[in-house]
Amino acid sequence: GGGLLGRTLEPHAPDPRSRPERFAELARRLLDEGAVALFGCWTSSARKAVIPVVEEFKRLLFYAVQYEGNESSKYCVYGGQVPNQQILPALDWLLSAAGGSRKKFFFVGSDYVFPRTANFIARKYLAGKNAKPVGEAYLPIGDRDFAPIVKQILASGADCVLNTVNGDSNLGLFAALADAKIDPAKIPVVSTSIAEDELRSLVPAQVAGHYGVSSYFQSLDTPANRAWVAGFRREFGRDRVTGDPMEPDWCLVHLWKQAVEKAGSFDTEAVRQAFRDGLEFAGPGGVARLDPK
């Protein structure tokens, strides 16, 4: 759009290869080279590795992915959904008649910060809802051998699975569920960490009938979303799809732009001060507003 404050914006996007320590190394390199803000990270582990770096440099990290809450850094702008916006409404639906009046939940996740904390919150929530977890299991990110865990799910008597598995490990999970002939009508899997772009790598027959829960879906039928999806496809290809967390990241870039313009400066403290006024952006998924507190 012509730059910002008369300056050209130059994006740099090195590949951290999904390794938290690499995220921290590259964040430091970018900031050493004069980056005015960082947009990124994926897992909570990567975010936690980068936050000490941005705190040292006094630059802002804009984080668009769902996260577990229970954290606050003055140099991190959190744009992703948190459990009370994503997981707890999903649990309410599953507990209702519309969701099948589920009572016995099995938690399966990747072994890192978000799944363990999210499941802790879910466990506490279910305790007050006359429902209970009947099992919990984790595998390291990247592992795909879920056959033993699927056996645990069947043995537990679960009538629902809350899935916080991340990345391509989901290929192994859904393959194991299909091999065990688990009927999604009887034991649906509700996934919190599969965006629509990731669905393209999963086998349709293995995921059909299960659920994904998100704050944004590409099918949202509004003029703003249709325009955004059309622009995305012109740029990246007709076969490509948007999804959460692409949408909040788009909103965060525009909110940063508003804050810089309001501050009249790229200076971090001036930008943070501009955010205190509760800036809003009409994003593809609806109005995004940063809490001024």
JSON list of N, CA, C and O in Angstrom, two decimals, residues 20 23 30 47 54 56 65 68 143 148-149 173 178 182 215 227 250 253 267 269 272 274 278 283 288:
[
{"chain": "A", "resi": 20, "resn": "PRO", "atom": "N", "xyz": [12.38, -24.58, 18.45]},
{"chain": "A", "resi": 20, "resn": "PRO", "atom": "CA", "xyz": [12.32, -23.39, 19.32]},
{"chain": "A", "resi": 20, "resn": "PRO", "atom": "C", "xyz": [13.64, -22.63, 19.42]},
{"chain": "A", "resi": 20, "resn": "PRO", "atom": "O", "xyz": [13.65, -21.40, 19.36]},
{"chain": "A", "resi": 23, "resn": "PHE", "atom": "N", "xyz": [14.14, -20.55, 16.39]},
{"chain": "A", "resi": 23, "resn": "PHE", "atom": "CA", "xyz": [13.32, -19.34, 16.42]},
{"chain": "A", "resi": 23, "resn": "PHE", "atom": "C", "xyz": [14.04, -18.22, 17.18]},
{"chain": "A", "resi": 23, "resn": "PHE", "atom": "O", "xyz": [14.07, -17.07, 16.74]},
{"chain": "A", "resi": 30, "resn": "LEU", "atom": "N", "xyz": [17.41, -11.12, 13.22]},
{"chain": "A", "resi": 30, "resn": "LEU", "atom": "CA", "xyz": [16.54, -10.12, 12.60]},
{"chain": "A", "resi": 30, "resn": "LEU", "atom": "C", "xyz": [16.58, -8.81, 13.37]},
{"chain": "A", "resi": 30, "resn": "LEU", "atom": "O", "xyz": [16.64, -7.72, 12.78]},
{"chain": "A", "resi": 47, "resn": "ARG", "atom": "N", "xyz": [7.36, -19.56, 21.00]},
{"chain": "A", "resi": 47, "resn": "ARG", "atom": "CA", "xyz": [7.06, -18.22, 21.51]},
{"chain": "A", "resi": 47, "resn": "ARG", "atom": "C", "xyz": [7.83, -17.95, 22.80]},
{"chain": "A", "resi": 47, "resn": "ARG", "atom": "O", "xyz": [8.42, -16.88, 22.99]},
{"chain": "A", "resi": 54, "resn": "VAL", "atom": "N", "xyz": [12.93, -10.63, 22.48]},
{"chain": "A", "resi": 54, "resn": "VAL", "atom": "CA", "xyz": [12.25, -9.35, 22.19]},
{"chain": "A", "resi": 54, "resn": "VAL", "atom": "C", "xyz": [12.24, -8.46, 23.45]},
{"chain": "A", "resi": 54, "resn": "VAL", "atom": "O", "xyz": [12.28, -7.24, 23.33]},
{"chain": "A", "resi": 56, "resn": "GLU", "atom": "N", "xyz": [14.68, -8.32, 25.57]},
{"chain": "A", "resi": 56, "resn": "GLU", "atom": "CA", "xyz": [16.03, -7.76, 25.62]},
{"chain": "A", "resi": 56, "resn": "GLU", "atom": "C", "xyz": [16.17, -6.58, 24.65]},
{"chain": "A", "resi": 56, "resn": "GLU", "atom": "O", "xyz": [16.75, -5.54, 24.98]},
{"chain": "A", "resi": 65, "resn": "VAL", "atom": "N", "xyz": [-1.02, -17.38, 16.73]},
{"chain": "A", "resi": 65, "resn": "VAL", "atom": "CA", "xyz": [-1.52, -18.75, 16.89]},
{"chain": "A", "resi": 65, "resn": "VAL", "atom": "C", "xyz": [-2.30, -18.88, 18.21]},
{"chain": "A", "resi": 65, "resn": "VAL", "atom": "O", "xyz": [-2.02, -18.16, 19.17]},
{"chain": "A", "resi": 68, "resn": "GLU", "atom": "N", "xyz": [-2.30, -20.99, 25.17]},
{"chain": "A", "resi": 68, "resn": "GLU", "atom": "CA", "xyz": [-2.93, -21.53, 26.37]},
{"chain": "A", "resi": 68, "resn": "GLU", "atom": "C", "xyz": [-3.25, -20.48, 27.43]},
{"chain": "A", "resi": 68, "resn": "GLU", "atom": "O", "xyz": [-3.85, -20.79, 28.45]},
{"chain": "A", "resi": 143, "resn": "ASP", "atom": "N", "xyz": [6.09, -37.36, 16.21]},
{"chain": "A", "resi": 143, "resn": "ASP", "atom": "CA", "xyz": [5.81, -38.79, 16.33]},
{"chain": "A", "resi": 143, "resn": "ASP", "atom": "C", "xyz": [4.46, -39.12, 15.69]},
{"chain": "A", "resi": 143, "resn": "ASP", "atom": "O", "xyz": [3.52, -38.32, 15.75]},
{"chain": "A", "resi": 148, "resn": "PRO", "atom": "N", "xyz": [-0.90, -47.42, 20.04]},
{"chain": "A", "resi": 148, "resn": "PRO", "atom": "CA", "xyz": [-1.09, -47.72, 21.47]},
{"chain": "A", "resi": 148, "resn": "PRO", "atom": "C", "xyz": [-2.07, -46.75, 22.15]},
{"chain": "A", "resi": 148, "resn": "PRO", "atom": "O", "xyz": [-2.86, -47.16, 23.01]},
{"chain": "A", "resi": 149, "resn": "ILE", "atom": "N", "xyz": [-2.04, -45.48, 21.76]},
{"chain": "A", "resi": 149, "resn": "ILE", "atom": "CA", "xyz": [-2.95, -44.51, 22.36]},
{"chain": "A", "resi": 149, "resn": "ILE", "atom": "C", "xyz": [-4.38, -44.77, 21.93]},
{"chain": "A", "resi": 149, "resn": "ILE", "atom": "O", "xyz": [-5.32, -44.65, 22.73]},
{"chain": "A", "resi": 173, "resn": "LEU", "atom": "N", "xyz": [-2.27, -39.99, 13.91]},
{"chain": "A", "resi": 173, "resn": "LEU", "atom": "CA", "xyz": [-3.43, -40.15, 14.78]},
{"chain": "A", "resi": 173, "resn": "LEU", "atom": "C", "xyz": [-4.65, -40.61, 13.99]},
{"chain": "A", "resi": 173, "resn": "LEU", "atom": "O", "xyz": [-5.31, -41.60, 14.37]},
{"chain": "A", "resi": 178, "resn": "ALA", "atom": "N", "xyz": [-8.57, -44.71, 12.04]},
{"chain": "A", "resi": 178, "resn": "ALA", "atom": "CA", "xyz": [-9.21, -45.41, 10.93]},
{"chain": "A", "resi": 178, "resn": "ALA", "atom": "C", "xyz": [-8.90, -46.90, 10.95]},
{"chain": "A", "resi": 178, "resn": "ALA", "atom": "O", "xyz": [-9.79, -47.73, 10.71]},
{"chain": "A", "resi": 182, "resn": "ILE", "atom": "N", "xyz": [-12.73, -46.77, 14.35]},
{"chain": "A", "resi": 182, "resn": "ILE", "atom": "CA", "xyz": [-13.49, -45.95, 15.30]},
{"chain": "A", "resi": 182, "resn": "ILE", "atom": "C", "xyz": [-14.53, -45.14, 14.55]},
{"chain": "A", "resi": 182, "resn": "ILE", "atom": "O", "xyz": [-14.22, -44.45, 13.58]},
{"chain": "A", "resi": 215, "resn": "SER", "atom": "N", "xyz": [-11.65, -20.19, 15.53]},
{"chain": "A", "resi": 215, "resn": "SER", "atom": "CA", "xyz": [-12.32, -18.89, 15.58]},
{"chain": "A", "resi": 215, "resn": "SER", "atom": "C", "xyz": [-12.59, -18.33, 14.19]},
{"chain": "A", "resi": 215, "resn": "SER", "atom": "O", "xyz": [-13.24, -17.31, 14.05]},
{"chain": "A", "resi": 227, "resn": "ALA", "atom": "N", "xyz": [-13.53, -11.26, -0.20]},
{"chain": "A", "resi": 227, "resn": "ALA", "atom": "CA", "xyz": [-12.50, -10.44, -0.84]},
{"chain": "A", "resi": 227, "resn": "ALA", "atom": "C", "xyz": [-11.11, -10.90, -0.42]},
{"chain": "A", "resi": 227, "resn": "ALA", "atom": "O", "xyz": [-10.17, -10.97, -1.24]},
{"chain": "A", "resi": 250, "resn": "TRP", "atom": "N", "xyz": [-3.15, -11.64, 9.75]},
{"chain": "A", "resi": 250, "resn": "TRP", "atom": "CA", "xyz": [-3.51, -10.53, 8.86]},
{"chain": "A", "resi": 250, "resn": "TRP", "atom": "C", "xyz": [-4.02, -9.34, 9.68]},
{"chain": "A", "resi": 250, "resn": "TRP", "atom": "O", "xyz": [-3.63, -8.20, 9.43]},
{"chain": "A", "resi": 253, "resn": "VAL", "atom": "N", "xyz": [-1.07, -7.57, 11.58]},
{"chain": "A", "resi": 253, "resn": "VAL", "atom": "CA", "xyz": [-0.25, -6.71, 10.74]},
{"chain": "A", "resi": 253, "resn": "VAL", "atom": "C", "xyz": [-0.94, -5.35, 10.56]},
{"chain": "A", "resi": 253, "resn": "VAL", "atom": "O", "xyz": [-0.31, -4.29, 10.65]},
{"chain": "A", "resi": 267, "resn": "ASP", "atom": "N", "xyz": [8.89, 3.47, 16.95]},
{"chain": "A", "resi": 267, "resn": "ASP", "atom": "CA", "xyz": [9.41, 3.24, 18.30]},
{"chain": "A", "resi": 267, "resn": "ASP", "atom": "C", "xyz": [8.46, 2.34, 19.10]},
{"chain": "A", "resi": 267, "resn": "ASP", "atom": "O", "xyz": [7.25, 2.57, 19.15]},
{"chain": "A", "resi": 269, "resn": "GLU", "atom": "N", "xyz": [7.83, 1.78, 22.32]},
{"chain": "A", "resi": 269, "resn": "GLU", "atom": "CA", "xyz": [7.02, 2.34, 23.41]},
{"chain": "A", "resi": 269, "resn": "GLU", "atom": "C", "xyz": [5.90, 3.22, 22.87]},
{"chain": "A", "resi": 269, "resn": "GLU", "atom": "O", "xyz": [4.79, 3.24, 23.41]},
{"chain": "A", "resi": 272, "resn": "ARG", "atom": "N", "xyz": [3.28, 0.81, 21.55]},
{"chain": "A", "resi": 272, "resn": "ARG", "atom": "CA", "xyz": [2.54, 0.21, 22.67]},
{"chain": "A", "resi": 272, "resn": "ARG", "atom": "C", "xyz": [1.53, 1.19, 23.24]},
{"chain": "A", "resi": 272, "resn": "ARG", "atom": "O", "xyz": [0.40, 0.82, 23.58]},
{"chain": "A", "resi": 274, "resn": "ALA", "atom": "N", "xyz": [0.04, 3.58, 21.65]},
{"chain": "A", "resi": 274, "resn": "ALA", "atom": "CA", "xyz": [-1.07, 3.71, 20.70]},
{"chain": "A", "resi": 274, "resn": "ALA", "atom": "C", "xyz": [-2.07, 2.56, 20.85]},
{"chain": "A", "resi": 274, "resn": "ALA", "atom": "O", "xyz": [-3.28, 2.74, 20.66]},
{"chain": "A", "resi": 278, "resn": "GLY", "atom": "N", "xyz": [-7.27, 0.88, 22.38]},
{"chain": "A", "resi": 278, "resn": "GLY", "atom": "CA", "xyz": [-8.19, -0.16, 21.93]},
{"chain": "A", "resi": 278, "resn": "GLY", "atom": "C", "xyz": [-8.43, -0.13, 20.44]},
{"chain": "A", "resi": 278, "resn": "GLY", "atom": "O", "xyz": [-9.57, -0.06, 19.99]},
{"chain": "A", "resi": 283, "resn": "GLY", "atom": "N", "xyz": [-11.45, -7.32, 10.21]},
{"chain": "A", "resi": 283, "resn": "GLY", "atom": "CA", "xyz": [-10.76, -8.41, 9.53]},
{"chain": "A", "resi": 283, "resn": "GLY", "atom": "C", "xyz": [-11.71, -9.33, 8.79]},
{"chain": "A", "resi": 283, "resn": "GLY", "atom": "O", "xyz": [-12.94, -9.19, 8.88]},
{"chain": "A", "resi": 288, "resn": "ALA", "atom": "N", "xyz": [-11.57, -7.23, 14.84]},
{"chain": "A", "resi": 288, "resn": "ALA", "atom": "CA", "xyz": [-10.55, -7.62, 15.82]},
{"chain": "A", "resi": 288, "resn": "ALA", "atom": "C", "xyz": [-10.19, -6.39, 16.64]},
{"chain": "A", "resi": 288, "resn": "ALA", "atom": "O", "xyz": [-9.92, -5.33, 16.08]}
]
